[in-house]
JSON list of C-alpha atoms in Angstrom, two decimals:
[
{"chain": "A", "resi": 1, "resn": "MET", "atom": "CA", "xyz": [46.15, 66.72, 111.27]},
{"chain": "A", "resi": 2, "resn": "ARG", "atom": "CA", "xyz": [44.82, 70.51, 110.95]},
{"chain": "A", "resi": 3, "resn": "GLY", "atom": "CA", "xyz": [48.35, 71.37, 108.74]},
{"chain": "A", "resi": 4, "resn": "TRP", "atom": "CA", "xyz": [47.39, 68.70, 106.61]},
{"chain": "A", "resi": 5, "resn": "TRP", "atom": "CA", "xyz": [44.15, 69.43, 105.91]},
{"chain": "A", "resi": 6, "resn": "GLN", "atom": "CA", "xyz": [44.70, 73.51, 105.05]},
{"chain": "A", "resi": 7, "resn": "GLU", "atom": "CA", "xyz": [47.83, 71.48, 102.47]},
{"chain": "A", "resi": 8, "resn": "LEU", "atom": "CA", "xyz": [45.14, 69.53, 101.24]},
{"chain": "A", "resi": 9, "resn": "ALA", "atom": "CA", "xyz": [42.52, 72.16, 100.66]},
{"chain": "A", "resi": 10, "resn": "GLY", "atom": "CA", "xyz": [44.60, 74.84, 99.25]},
{"chain": "A", "resi": 11, "resn": "LEU", "atom": "CA", "xyz": [45.97, 72.88, 96.61]},
{"chain": "A", "resi": 12, "resn": "VAL", "atom": "CA", "xyz": [42.15, 70.90, 95.23]},
{"chain": "A", "resi": 13, "resn": "LEU", "atom": "CA", "xyz": [39.86, 73.85, 96.48]},
{"chain": "A", "resi": 14, "resn": "PRO", "atom": "CA", "xyz": [38.55, 76.73, 94.11]},
{"chain": "A", "resi": 15, "resn": "VAL", "atom": "CA", "xyz": [40.12, 79.55, 96.32]},
{"chain": "A", "resi": 16, "resn": "ASP", "atom": "CA", "xyz": [38.97, 83.61, 95.30]},
{"chain": "A", "resi": 17, "resn": "CYS", "atom": "CA", "xyz": [42.58, 85.96, 94.94]},
{"chain": "A", "resi": 18, "resn": "THR", "atom": "CA", "xyz": [43.15, 86.82, 98.32]},
{"chain": "A", "resi": 19, "resn": "GLY", "atom": "CA", "xyz": [44.25, 90.53, 97.15]},
{"chain": "A", "resi": 20, "resn": "CYS", "atom": "CA", "xyz": [41.08, 91.47, 95.67]},
{"chain": "A", "resi": 21, "resn": "GLY", "atom": "CA", "xyz": [38.20, 89.24, 95.37]},
{"chain": "A", "resi": 22, "resn": "ALA", "atom": "CA", "xyz": [39.05, 87.79, 92.03]},
{"chain": "A", "resi": 23, "resn": "ALA", "atom": "CA", "xyz": [37.32, 84.89, 91.23]},
{"chain": "A", "resi": 24, "resn": "ARG", "atom": "CA", "xyz": [39.36, 80.92, 91.12]},
{"chain": "A", "resi": 25, "resn": "VAL", "atom": "CA", "xyz": [42.67, 82.98, 91.36]},
{"chain": "A", "resi": 26, "resn": "LEU", "atom": "CA", "xyz": [44.92, 82.18, 94.40]},
{"chain": "A", "resi": 27, "resn": "LEU", "atom": "CA", "xyz": [46.71, 85.60, 93.41]},
{"chain": "A", "resi": 28, "resn": "CYS", "atom": "CA", "xyz": [46.03, 87.51, 90.17]},
{"chain": "A", "resi": 29, "resn": "ALA", "atom": "CA", "xyz": [48.38, 89.18, 87.92]},
{"chain": "A", "resi": 30, "resn": "GLY", "atom": "CA", "xyz": [47.95, 92.53, 89.56]},
{"chain": "A", "resi": 31, "resn": "CYS", "atom": "CA", "xyz": [48.02, 91.31, 93.28]},
{"chain": "A", "resi": 32, "resn": "ALA", "atom": "CA", "xyz": [51.13, 89.10, 92.53]},
{"chain": "A", "resi": 33, "resn": "GLN", "atom": "CA", "xyz": [52.60, 92.67, 90.39]},
{"chain": "A", "resi": 34, "resn": "ALA", "atom": "CA", "xyz": [52.63, 94.05, 94.12]},
{"chain": "A", "resi": 35, "resn": "LEU", "atom": "CA", "xyz": [54.73, 91.32, 95.43]},
{"chain": "A", "resi": 36, "resn": "SER", "atom": "CA", "xyz": [56.87, 91.23, 92.74]},
{"chain": "A", "resi": 37, "resn": "GLY", "atom": "CA", "xyz": [59.40, 92.96, 94.37]},
{"chain": "A", "resi": 38, "resn": "ALA", "atom": "CA", "xyz": [59.63, 95.87, 91.98]},
{"chain": "A", "resi": 39, "resn": "ALA", "atom": "CA", "xyz": [58.79, 98.44, 95.12]},
{"chain": "A", "resi": 40, "resn": "ALA", "atom": "CA", "xyz": [61.63, 96.76, 97.05]},
{"chain": "A", "resi": 41, "resn": "GLY", "atom": "CA", "xyz": [64.13, 98.77, 99.13]},
{"chain": "A", "resi": 42, "resn": "CYS", "atom": "CA", "xyz": [66.02, 99.40, 102.58]},
{"chain": "A", "resi": 43, "resn": "VAL", "atom": "CA", "xyz": [63.83, 100.23, 104.77]},
{"chain": "A", "resi": 44, "resn": "ARG", "atom": "CA", "xyz": [64.57, 101.82, 108.52]},
{"chain": "A", "resi": 45, "resn": "PRO", "atom": "CA", "xyz": [61.70, 102.15, 111.16]},
{"chain": "A", "resi": 46, "resn": "SER", "atom": "CA", "xyz": [61.76, 105.84, 113.55]},
{"chain": "A", "resi": 47, "resn": "PRO", "atom": "CA", "xyz": [63.26, 105.54, 115.89]},
{"chain": "A", "resi": 48, "resn": "GLY", "atom": "CA", "xyz": [64.89, 102.16, 114.87]},
{"chain": "A", "resi": 49, "resn": "PRO", "atom": "CA", "xyz": [65.52, 100.38, 118.04]},
{"chain": "A", "resi": 50, "resn": "ALA", "atom": "CA", "xyz": [69.17, 99.69, 118.62]},
{"chain": "A", "resi": 51, "resn": "GLY", "atom": "CA", "xyz": [71.20, 96.91, 117.30]},
{"chain": "A", "resi": 52, "resn": "LEU", "atom": "CA", "xyz": [68.58, 96.69, 114.74]},
{"chain": "A", "resi": 53, "resn": "PRO", "atom": "CA", "xyz": [70.55, 95.17, 111.07]},
{"chain": "A", "resi": 54, "resn": "VAL", "atom": "CA", "xyz": [70.31, 96.97, 107.81]},
{"chain": "A", "resi": 55, "resn": "VAL", "atom": "CA", "xyz": [66.49, 95.86, 106.72]},
{"chain": "A", "resi": 56, "resn": "TYR", "atom": "CA", "xyz": [65.40, 95.10, 103.04]},
{"chain": "A", "resi": 57, "resn": "ALA", "atom": "CA", "xyz": [61.81, 94.90, 102.32]},
{"chain": "A", "resi": 58, "resn": "ALA", "atom": "CA", "xyz": [60.55, 93.42, 98.88]},
{"chain": "A", "resi": 59, "resn": "ALA", "atom": "CA", "xyz": [56.80, 95.05, 98.96]},
{"chain": "A", "resi": 60, "resn": "VAL", "atom": "CA", "xyz": [54.92, 97.94, 101.19]},
{"chain": "A", "resi": 61, "resn": "TYR", "atom": "CA", "xyz": [52.45, 96.40, 103.36]},
{"chain": "A", "resi": 62, "resn": "GLU", "atom": "CA", "xyz": [49.62, 98.10, 102.54]},
{"chain": "A", "resi": 63, "resn": "GLU", "atom": "CA", "xyz": [46.21, 96.65, 100.20]},
{"chain": "A", "resi": 64, "resn": "ALA", "atom": "CA", "xyz": [46.57, 93.45, 98.37]},
{"chain": "A", "resi": 65, "resn": "VAL", "atom": "CA", "xyz": [49.99, 92.65, 100.20]},
{"chain": "A", "resi": 66, "resn": "ARG", "atom": "CA", "xyz": [48.63, 92.73, 103.15]},
{"chain": "A", "resi": 67, "resn": "GLU", "atom": "CA", "xyz": [45.35, 91.00, 102.39]},
{"chain": "A", "resi": 68, "resn": "ALA", "atom": "CA", "xyz": [48.24, 88.14, 100.82]},
{"chain": "A", "resi": 69, "resn": "VAL", "atom": "CA", "xyz": [50.59, 88.14, 104.49]},
{"chain": "A", "resi": 70, "resn": "LEU", "atom": "CA", "xyz": [47.52, 87.89, 106.48]},
{"chain": "A", "resi": 71, "resn": "ALA", "atom": "CA", "xyz": [45.66, 85.13, 104.52]},
{"chain": "A", "resi": 72, "resn": "HIS", "atom": "CA", "xyz": [48.58, 82.84, 104.71]},
{"chain": "A", "resi": 73, "resn": "LYS", "atom": "CA", "xyz": [49.60, 83.97, 108.59]},
{"chain": "A", "resi": 74, "resn": "GLU", "atom": "CA", "xyz": [46.08, 83.68, 110.45]},
{"chain": "A", "resi": 75, "resn": "ARG", "atom": "CA", "xyz": [44.05, 82.40, 107.88]},
{"chain": "A", "resi": 76, "resn": "GLY", "atom": "CA", "xyz": [46.39, 79.28, 106.56]},
{"chain": "A", "resi": 77, "resn": "VAL", "atom": "CA", "xyz": [46.25, 80.21, 103.25]},
{"chain": "A", "resi": 78, "resn": "LEU", "atom": "CA", "xyz": [49.69, 77.73, 102.80]},
{"chain": "A", "resi": 79, "resn": "PRO", "atom": "CA", "xyz": [49.72, 78.36, 98.80]},
{"chain": "A", "resi": 80, "resn": "LEU", "atom": "CA", "xyz": [50.44, 81.57, 99.37]},
{"chain": "A", "resi": 81, "resn": "ALA", "atom": "CA", "xyz": [54.05, 80.77, 100.72]},
{"chain": "A", "resi": 82, "resn": "GLY", "atom": "CA", "xyz": [55.04, 80.61, 97.53]},
{"chain": "A", "resi": 83, "resn": "PRO", "atom": "CA", "xyz": [54.73, 83.93, 96.37]},
{"chain": "A", "resi": 84, "resn": "LEU", "atom": "CA", "xyz": [55.50, 85.10, 99.61]},
{"chain": "A", "resi": 85, "resn": "GLY", "atom": "CA", "xyz": [58.82, 83.46, 99.83]},
{"chain": "A", "resi": 86, "resn": "ALA", "atom": "CA", "xyz": [59.11, 84.93, 96.12]},
{"chain": "A", "resi": 87, "resn": "ALA", "atom": "CA", "xyz": [59.26, 88.30, 97.66]},
{"chain": "A", "resi": 88, "resn": "LEU", "atom": "CA", "xyz": [61.41, 87.31, 100.57]},
{"chain": "A", "resi": 89, "resn": "ALA", "atom": "CA", "xyz": [64.25, 85.85, 98.14]},
{"chain": "A", "resi": 90, "resn": "VAL", "atom": "CA", "xyz": [63.86, 89.48, 96.48]},
{"chain": "A", "resi": 91, "resn": "ALA", "atom": "CA", "xyz": [64.48, 91.16, 100.07]},
{"chain": "A", "resi": 92, "resn": "VAL", "atom": "CA", "xyz": [67.21, 88.93, 100.75]},
{"chain": "A", "resi": 93, "resn": "ARG", "atom": "CA", "xyz": [68.89, 89.67, 97.72]},
{"chain": "A", "resi": 94, "resn": "GLY", "atom": "CA", "xyz": [68.96, 93.35, 98.95]},
{"chain": "A", "resi": 95, "resn": "ALA", "atom": "CA", "xyz": [70.45, 92.31, 101.98]},
{"chain": "A", "resi": 96, "resn": "VAL", "atom": "CA", "xyz": [73.15, 90.90, 101.01]},
{"chain": "A", "resi": 97, "resn": "ARG", "atom": "CA", "xyz": [74.12, 92.59, 97.80]},
{"chain": "A", "resi": 98, "resn": "ALA", "atom": "CA", "xyz": [77.33, 93.90, 98.87]},
{"chain": "A", "resi": 99, "resn": "GLY", "atom": "CA", "xyz": [79.45, 91.49, 98.27]},
{"chain": "A", "resi": 100, "resn": "GLY", "atom": "CA", "xyz": [80.20, 87.39, 99.10]},
{"chain": "A", "resi": 101, "resn": "ALA", "atom": "CA", "xyz": [79.19, 85.80, 96.08]},
{"chain": "A", "resi": 102, "resn": "GLY", "atom": "CA", "xyz": [79.66, 82.04, 96.26]},
{"chain": "A", "resi": 103, "resn": "ARG", "atom": "CA", "xyz": [79.65, 81.85, 100.15]},
{"chain": "A", "resi": 104, "resn": "GLU", "atom": "CA", "xyz": [77.12, 80.05, 101.68]},
{"chain": "A", "resi": 105, "resn": "LEU", "atom": "CA", "xyz": [73.52, 82.22, 102.69]},
{"chain": "A", "resi": 106, "resn": "VAL", "atom": "CA", "xyz": [71.73, 80.71, 105.56]},
{"chain": "A", "resi": 107, "resn": "LEU", "atom": "CA", "xyz": [67.98, 82.41, 106.18]},
{"chain": "A", "resi": 108, "resn": "VAL", "atom": "CA", "xyz": [67.33, 82.10, 110.25]},
{"chain": "A", "resi": 109, "resn": "PRO", "atom": "CA", "xyz": [63.59, 83.35, 110.50]},
{"chain": "A", "resi": 110, "resn": "VAL", "atom": "CA", "xyz": [62.16, 84.93, 113.58]},
{"chain": "A", "resi": 111, "resn": "PRO", "atom": "CA", "xyz": [60.22, 82.05, 115.27]},
{"chain": "A", "resi": 112, "resn": "SER", "atom": "CA", "xyz": [56.52, 81.90, 116.71]},
{"chain": "A", "resi": 113, "resn": "ALA", "atom": "CA", "xyz": [56.32, 81.66, 120.15]},
{"chain": "A", "resi": 114, "resn": "ARG", "atom": "CA", "xyz": [54.51, 77.83, 120.29]},
{"chain": "A", "resi": 115, "resn": "ARG", "atom": "CA", "xyz": [51.45, 78.70, 121.57]},
{"chain": "A", "resi": 116, "resn": "GLN", "atom": "CA", "xyz": [51.07, 80.81, 117.98]},
{"chain": "A", "resi": 117, "resn": "VAL", "atom": "CA", "xyz": [52.04, 77.93, 116.33]},
{"chain": "A", "resi": 118, "resn": "ARG", "atom": "CA", "xyz": [49.76, 76.16, 117.76]},
{"chain": "A", "resi": 119, "resn": "ALA", "atom": "CA", "xyz": [46.72, 78.43, 117.46]},
{"chain": "A", "resi": 120, "resn": "ARG", "atom": "CA", "xyz": [47.85, 78.74, 113.04]},
{"chain": "A", "resi": 121, "resn": "GLY", "atom": "CA", "xyz": [49.01, 75.69, 112.54]},
{"chain": "A", "resi": 122, "resn": "HIS", "atom": "CA", "xyz": [51.96, 76.53, 111.21]},
{"chain": "A", "resi": 123, "resn": "ASP", "atom": "CA", "xyz": [54.94, 78.93, 111.50]},
{"chain": "A", "resi": 124, "resn": "PRO", "atom": "CA", "xyz": [54.31, 81.56, 108.83]},
{"chain": "A", "resi": 125, "resn": "ALA", "atom": "CA", "xyz": [58.33, 83.08, 109.14]},
{"chain": "A", "resi": 126, "resn": "ARG", "atom": "CA", "xyz": [59.78, 79.29, 109.06]},
{"chain": "A", "resi": 127, "resn": "ARG", "atom": "CA", "xyz": [57.06, 78.18, 105.97]},
{"chain": "A", "resi": 128, "resn": "ILE", "atom": "CA", "xyz": [57.72, 81.23, 103.77]},
{"chain": "A", "resi": 129, "resn": "ALA", "atom": "CA", "xyz": [62.06, 81.59, 104.32]},
{"chain": "A", "resi": 130, "resn": "LEU", "atom": "CA", "xyz": [61.85, 77.89, 102.93]},
{"chain": "A", "resi": 131, "resn": "ALA", "atom": "CA", "xyz": [60.32, 79.47, 100.10]},
{"chain": "A", "resi": 132, "resn": "ALA", "atom": "CA", "xyz": [62.45, 81.37, 99.45]},
{"chain": "A", "resi": 133, "resn": "ALA", "atom": "CA", "xyz": [65.36, 79.38, 99.97]},
{"chain": "A", "resi": 134, "resn": "GLY", "atom": "CA", "xyz": [64.08, 77.00, 97.57]},
{"chain": "A", "resi": 135, "resn": "ARG", "atom": "CA", "xyz": [63.92, 80.25, 95.41]},
{"chain": "A", "resi": 136, "resn": "LEU", "atom": "CA", "xyz": [67.44, 81.13, 95.37]},
{"chain": "A", "resi": 137, "resn": "ARG", "atom": "CA", "xyz": [68.90, 77.91, 95.06]},
{"chain": "A", "resi": 138, "resn": "ARG", "atom": "CA", "xyz": [66.72, 77.51, 91.51]},
{"chain": "A", "resi": 139, "resn": "ALA", "atom": "CA", "xyz": [68.80, 80.86, 90.95]},
{"chain": "A", "resi": 140, "resn": "GLY", "atom": "CA", "xyz": [72.08, 79.51, 91.57]},
{"chain": "A", "resi": 141, "resn": "VAL", "atom": "CA", "xyz": [72.38, 80.89, 94.38]},
{"chain": "A", "resi": 142, "resn": "PRO", "atom": "CA", "xyz": [73.42, 78.35, 97.96]},
{"chain": "A", "resi": 143, "resn": "ALA", "atom": "CA", "xyz": [70.82, 79.50, 100.31]},
{"chain": "A", "resi": 144, "resn": "ARG", "atom": "CA", "xyz": [69.52, 77.07, 103.31]},
{"chain": "A", "resi": 145, "resn": "VAL", "atom": "CA", "xyz": [67.61, 77.96, 106.38]},
{"chain": "A", "resi": 146, "resn": "ALA", "atom": "CA", "xyz": [68.50, 77.42, 109.76]},
{"chain": "A", "resi": 147, "resn": "PRO", "atom": "CA", "xyz": [65.68, 77.40, 112.47]},
{"chain": "A", "resi": 148, "resn": "VAL", "atom": "CA", "xyz": [67.89, 77.89, 115.22]},
{"chain": "A", "resi": 149, "resn": "LEU", "atom": "CA", "xyz": [66.23, 81.10, 117.26]},
{"chain": "A", "resi": 150, "resn": "ARG", "atom": "CA", "xyz": [63.60, 79.77, 120.18]},
{"chain": "A", "resi": 151, "resn": "HIS", "atom": "CA", "xyz": [61.60, 81.62, 122.64]},
{"chain": "A", "resi": 152, "resn": "VAL", "atom": "CA", "xyz": [63.17, 81.20, 125.83]},
{"chain": "A", "resi": 153, "resn": "ARG", "atom": "CA", "xyz": [60.82, 83.16, 128.37]},
{"chain": "A", "resi": 154, "resn": "PRO", "atom": "CA", "xyz": [57.35, 84.30, 127.31]},
{"chain": "A", "resi": 155, "resn": "VAL", "atom": "CA", "xyz": [56.06, 87.22, 126.11]},
{"chain": "A", "resi": 156, "resn": "ALA", "atom": "CA", "xyz": [53.10, 89.11, 125.87]},
{"chain": "A", "resi": 157, "resn": "ASP", "atom": "CA", "xyz": [51.05, 90.28, 122.75]},
{"chain": "A", "resi": 158, "resn": "GLN", "atom": "CA", "xyz": [52.65, 93.10, 120.24]},
{"chain": "A", "resi": 159, "resn": "ALA", "atom": "CA", "xyz": [49.20, 93.58, 119.19]},
{"chain": "A", "resi": 160, "resn": "GLY", "atom": "CA", "xyz": [48.58, 97.33, 120.76]},
{"chain": "A", "resi": 161, "resn": "LEU", "atom": "CA", "xyz": [51.69, 97.93, 121.68]},
{"chain": "A", "resi": 162, "resn": "GLY", "atom": "CA", "xyz": [53.88, 100.98, 120.79]},
{"chain": "A", "resi": 163, "resn": "ALA", "atom": "CA", "xyz": [58.07, 100.35, 119.71]},
{"chain": "A", "resi": 164, "resn": "ARG", "atom": "CA", "xyz": [59.34, 100.99, 123.52]},
{"chain": "A", "resi": 165, "resn": "GLU", "atom": "CA", "xyz": [56.71, 98.68, 124.95]},
{"chain": "A", "resi": 166, "resn": "ARG", "atom": "CA", "xyz": [57.59, 95.88, 122.25]},
{"chain": "A", "resi": 167, "resn": "ARG", "atom": "CA", "xyz": [61.45, 96.53, 123.09]},
{"chain": "A", "resi": 168, "resn": "GLU", "atom": "CA", "xyz": [60.54, 96.01, 126.64]},
{"chain": "A", "resi": 169, "resn": "ASN", "atom": "CA", "xyz": [58.66, 93.24, 126.08]},
{"chain": "A", "resi": 170, "resn": "LEU", "atom": "CA", "xyz": [60.93, 91.12, 123.58]},
{"chain": "A", "resi": 171, "resn": "ALA", "atom": "CA", "xyz": [64.55, 92.30, 125.47]},
{"chain": "A", "resi": 172, "resn": "GLY", "atom": "CA", "xyz": [66.02, 88.79, 126.23]},
{"chain": "A", "resi": 173, "resn": "ALA", "atom": "CA", "xyz": [62.58, 87.05, 124.99]},
{"chain": "A", "resi": 174, "resn": "LEU", "atom": "CA", "xyz": [65.41, 85.07, 122.11]},
{"chain": "A", "resi": 175, "resn": "GLY", "atom": "CA", "xyz": [67.64, 82.58, 122.36]},
{"chain": "A", "resi": 176, "resn": "VAL", "atom": "CA", "xyz": [69.85, 80.11, 120.39]},
{"chain": "A", "resi": 177, "resn": "ARG", "atom": "CA", "xyz": [69.00, 76.41, 120.60]},
{"chain": "A", "resi": 178, "resn": "PRO", "atom": "CA", "xyz": [70.97, 74.01, 121.98]},
{"chain": "A", "resi": 179, "resn": "GLY", "atom": "CA", "xyz": [72.89, 72.57, 119.14]},
{"chain": "A", "resi": 180, "resn": "GLY", "atom": "CA", "xyz": [72.09, 75.69, 116.96]},
{"chain": "A", "resi": 181, "resn": "VAL", "atom": "CA", "xyz": [75.51, 77.39, 116.89]},
{"chain": "A", "resi": 182, "resn": "VAL", "atom": "CA", "xyz": [77.00, 74.60, 114.51]},
{"chain": "A", "resi": 183, "resn": "GLN", "atom": "CA", "xyz": [74.24, 75.65, 111.93]},
{"chain": "A", "resi": 184, "resn": "LEU", "atom": "CA", "xyz": [75.47, 79.32, 111.81]},
{"chain": "A", "resi": 185, "resn": "PRO", "atom": "CA", "xyz": [79.18, 78.37, 110.32]},
{"chain": "A", "resi": 186, "resn": "PRO", "atom": "CA", "xyz": [82.04, 81.04, 110.25]},
{"chain": "A", "resi": 187, "resn": "GLY", "atom": "CA", "xyz": [81.77, 82.68, 106.90]},
{"chain": "A", "resi": 188, "resn": "ALA", "atom": "CA", "xyz": [78.50, 82.26, 106.27]},
{"chain": "A", "resi": 189, "resn": "ARG", "atom": "CA", "xyz": [76.42, 84.98, 105.67]},
{"chain": "A", "resi": 190, "resn": "ILE", "atom": "CA", "xyz": [73.39, 85.14, 107.66]},
{"chain": "A", "resi": 191, "resn": "VAL", "atom": "CA", "xyz": [70.45, 86.92, 107.03]},
{"chain": "A", "resi": 192, "resn": "LEU", "atom": "CA", "xyz": [67.68, 87.39, 109.36]},
{"chain": "A", "resi": 193, "resn": "VAL", "atom": "CA", "xyz": [63.90, 86.89, 108.00]},
{"chain": "A", "resi": 194, "resn": "ASP", "atom": "CA", "xyz": [60.47, 88.03, 108.78]},
{"chain": "A", "resi": 195, "resn": "ASP", "atom": "CA", "xyz": [57.11, 88.44, 107.03]},
{"chain": "A", "resi": 196, "resn": "VAL", "atom": "CA", "xyz": [56.84, 91.68, 108.17]},
{"chain": "A", "resi": 197, "resn": "ILE", "atom": "CA", "xyz": [58.39, 94.81, 110.18]},
{"chain": "A", "resi": 198, "resn": "THR", "atom": "CA", "xyz": [56.84, 97.44, 111.86]},
{"chain": "A", "resi": 199, "resn": "THR", "atom": "CA", "xyz": [58.69, 98.61, 115.09]},
{"chain": "A", "resi": 200, "resn": "GLY", "atom": "CA", "xyz": [62.18, 96.51, 114.31]},
{"chain": "A", "resi": 201, "resn": "ALA", "atom": "CA", "xyz": [61.96, 95.50, 117.95]},
{"chain": "A", "resi": 202, "resn": "THR", "atom": "CA", "xyz": [61.50, 91.91, 117.12]},
{"chain": "A", "resi": 203, "resn": "LEU", "atom": "CA", "xyz": [64.48, 91.47, 114.75]},
{"chain": "A", "resi": 204, "resn": "ALA", "atom": "CA", "xyz": [66.84, 93.86, 116.85]},
{"chain": "A", "resi": 205, "resn": "GLU", "atom": "CA", "xyz": [66.13, 90.86, 119.56]},
{"chain": "A", "resi": 206, "resn": "ALA", "atom": "CA", "xyz": [66.39, 88.67, 117.25]},
{"chain": "A", "resi": 207, "resn": "ALA", "atom": "CA", "xyz": [70.04, 89.84, 115.78]},
{"chain": "A", "resi": 208, "resn": "ARG", "atom": "CA", "xyz": [71.20, 90.34, 119.83]},
{"chain": "A", "resi": 209, "resn": "ALA", "atom": "CA", "xyz": [70.57, 86.46, 120.45]},
{"chain": "A", "resi": 210, "resn": "LEU", "atom": "CA", "xyz": [72.30, 85.47, 117.62]},
{"chain": "A", "resi": 211, "resn": "ARG", "atom": "CA", "xyz": [75.16, 87.95, 118.36]},
{"chain": "A", "resi": 212, "resn": "ALA", "atom": "CA", "xyz": [75.40, 86.76, 121.92]},
{"chain": "A", "resi": 213, "resn": "ALA", "atom": "CA", "xyz": [75.53, 83.34, 120.60]},
{"chain": "A", "resi": 214, "resn": "THR", "atom": "CA", "xyz": [78.93, 83.37, 118.62]},
{"chain": "A", "resi": 215, "resn": "ALA", "atom": "CA", "xyz": [80.65, 86.23, 117.39]},
{"chain": "A", "resi": 216, "resn": "ALA", "atom": "CA", "xyz": [82.27, 83.65, 114.14]},
{"chain": "A", "resi": 217, "resn": "ALA", "atom": "CA", "xyz": [79.07, 84.19, 111.79]},
{"chain": "A", "resi": 218, "resn": "ALA", "atom": "CA", "xyz": [78.59, 87.57, 111.30]},
{"chain": "A", "resi": 219, "resn": "VAL", "atom": "CA", "xyz": [74.31, 89.10, 110.81]},
{"chain": "A", "resi": 220, "resn": "ALA", "atom": "CA", "xyz": [74.45, 89.76, 107.16]},
{"chain": "A", "resi": 221, "resn": "GLY", "atom": "CA", "xyz": [71.43, 91.82, 107.00]},
{"chain": "A", "resi": 222, "resn": "ALA", "atom": "CA", "xyz": [67.48, 91.12, 107.41]},
{"chain": "A", "resi": 223, "resn": "ALA", "atom": "CA", "xyz": [64.80, 90.97, 105.22]},
{"chain": "A", "resi": 224, "resn": "VAL", "atom": "CA", "xyz": [61.06, 91.00, 105.01]},
{"chain": "A", "resi": 225, "resn": "VAL", "atom": "CA", "xyz": [58.36, 90.56, 102.75]},
{"chain": "A", "resi": 226, "resn": "ALA", "atom": "CA", "xyz": [56.97, 93.62, 103.81]},
{"chain": "A", "resi": 227, "resn": "ALA", "atom": "CA", "xyz": [57.14, 96.65, 105.27]},
{"chain": "A", "resi": 228, "resn": "PRO", "atom": "CA", "xyz": [54.55, 100.29, 106.62]},
{"chain": "A", "resi": 229, "resn": "PRO", "atom": "CA", "xyz": [55.34, 102.81, 103.25]},
{"chain": "A", "resi": 230, "resn": "GLY", "atom": "CA", "xyz": [56.52, 105.45, 105.47]},
{"chain": "A", "resi": 231, "resn": "SER", "atom": "CA", "xyz": [59.87, 102.86, 106.90]},
{"chain": "A", "resi": 232, "resn": "PHE", "atom": "CA", "xyz": [61.51, 103.17, 103.26]},
{"chain": "A", "resi": 233, "resn": "VAL", "atom": "CA", "xyz": [64.24, 105.47, 103.68]},
{"chain": "A", "resi": 234, "resn": "ARG", "atom": "CA", "xyz": [63.43, 106.52, 99.75]},
{"chain": "A", "resi": 235, "resn": "ASN", "atom": "CA", "xyz": [60.08, 107.50, 101.13]},
{"chain": "A", "resi": 236, "resn": "ARG", "atom": "CA", "xyz": [61.33, 110.35, 103.94]},
{"chain": "A", "resi": 237, "resn": "SER", "atom": "CA", "xyz": [64.29, 112.32, 104.62]},
{"chain": "A", "resi": 238, "resn": "THR", "atom": "CA", "xyz": [66.99, 110.18, 105.74]},
{"chain": "A", "resi": 239, "resn": "THR", "atom": "CA", "xyz": [70.45, 111.08, 108.13]},
{"chain": "A", "resi": 240, "resn": "ARG", "atom": "CA", "xyz": [73.91, 109.87, 106.46]},
{"chain": "A", "resi": 241, "resn": "THR", "atom": "CA", "xyz": [74.28, 106.66, 108.67]},
{"chain": "A", "resi": 242, "resn": "GLU", "atom": "CA", "xyz": [70.57, 105.43, 106.86]},
{"chain": "A", "resi": 243, "resn": "GLN", "atom": "CA", "xyz": [71.64, 106.27, 103.88]},
{"chain": "A", "resi": 244, "resn": "ARG", "atom": "CA", "xyz": [75.59, 104.75, 104.11]},
{"chain": "A", "resi": 245, "resn": "SER", "atom": "CA", "xyz": [73.94, 101.31, 105.23]},
{"chain": "A", "resi": 246, "resn": "CYS", "atom": "CA", "xyz": [71.43, 100.75, 102.74]},
{"chain": "A", "resi": 247, "resn": "GLU", "atom": "CA", "xyz": [74.36, 101.77, 99.87]}
]
């Protein structure tokens, strides 16, 4: 019922721009530009966790972008899934740009814990992934969403945890749902997707869970809507390994 009401309210009630507060518009032109993908690039937290695939982000996680992500995730402004999904589609293209044209593209969203889904009334990463897949299909890219990951044990709230604590908190926490492997056919390009990357611990654990479940389907990379400014590889001195991974 809560999710139904959020959907209806988002369609019929006047809203202000979630980025800057401009009247009667979900996202003004200026704030929409921040999600256009113009700032897209390869990101790598420092230090990056072991097993983290190459990650692309569409936008910098600050100001209007941060407000839009949080409004969608925490305040249930569900129509924002459209512009956030369009931004994620840009990042997905970056993650798989090194070939594989014509092969099926499978977006695997990072799962929220069940208590978070109940509290929010929706699963943000899955909703954005569906919007991104739709955008990609309209552009002629064969894409679909496969929500095959699940939590296999409880985890603590990540807020306030450092990089090492997050890795320890998430170690072994994710697994593939029963029957989920059949949704990941050999030869498909699998891209892990989420709204935001911070330390990279969640995406690294998701990649581990997929690799443990199936060796036939390789993880091509990961894509997120936004990342902190300092995590973009272009914004700092990089190692040769980082440079090669983003080329």
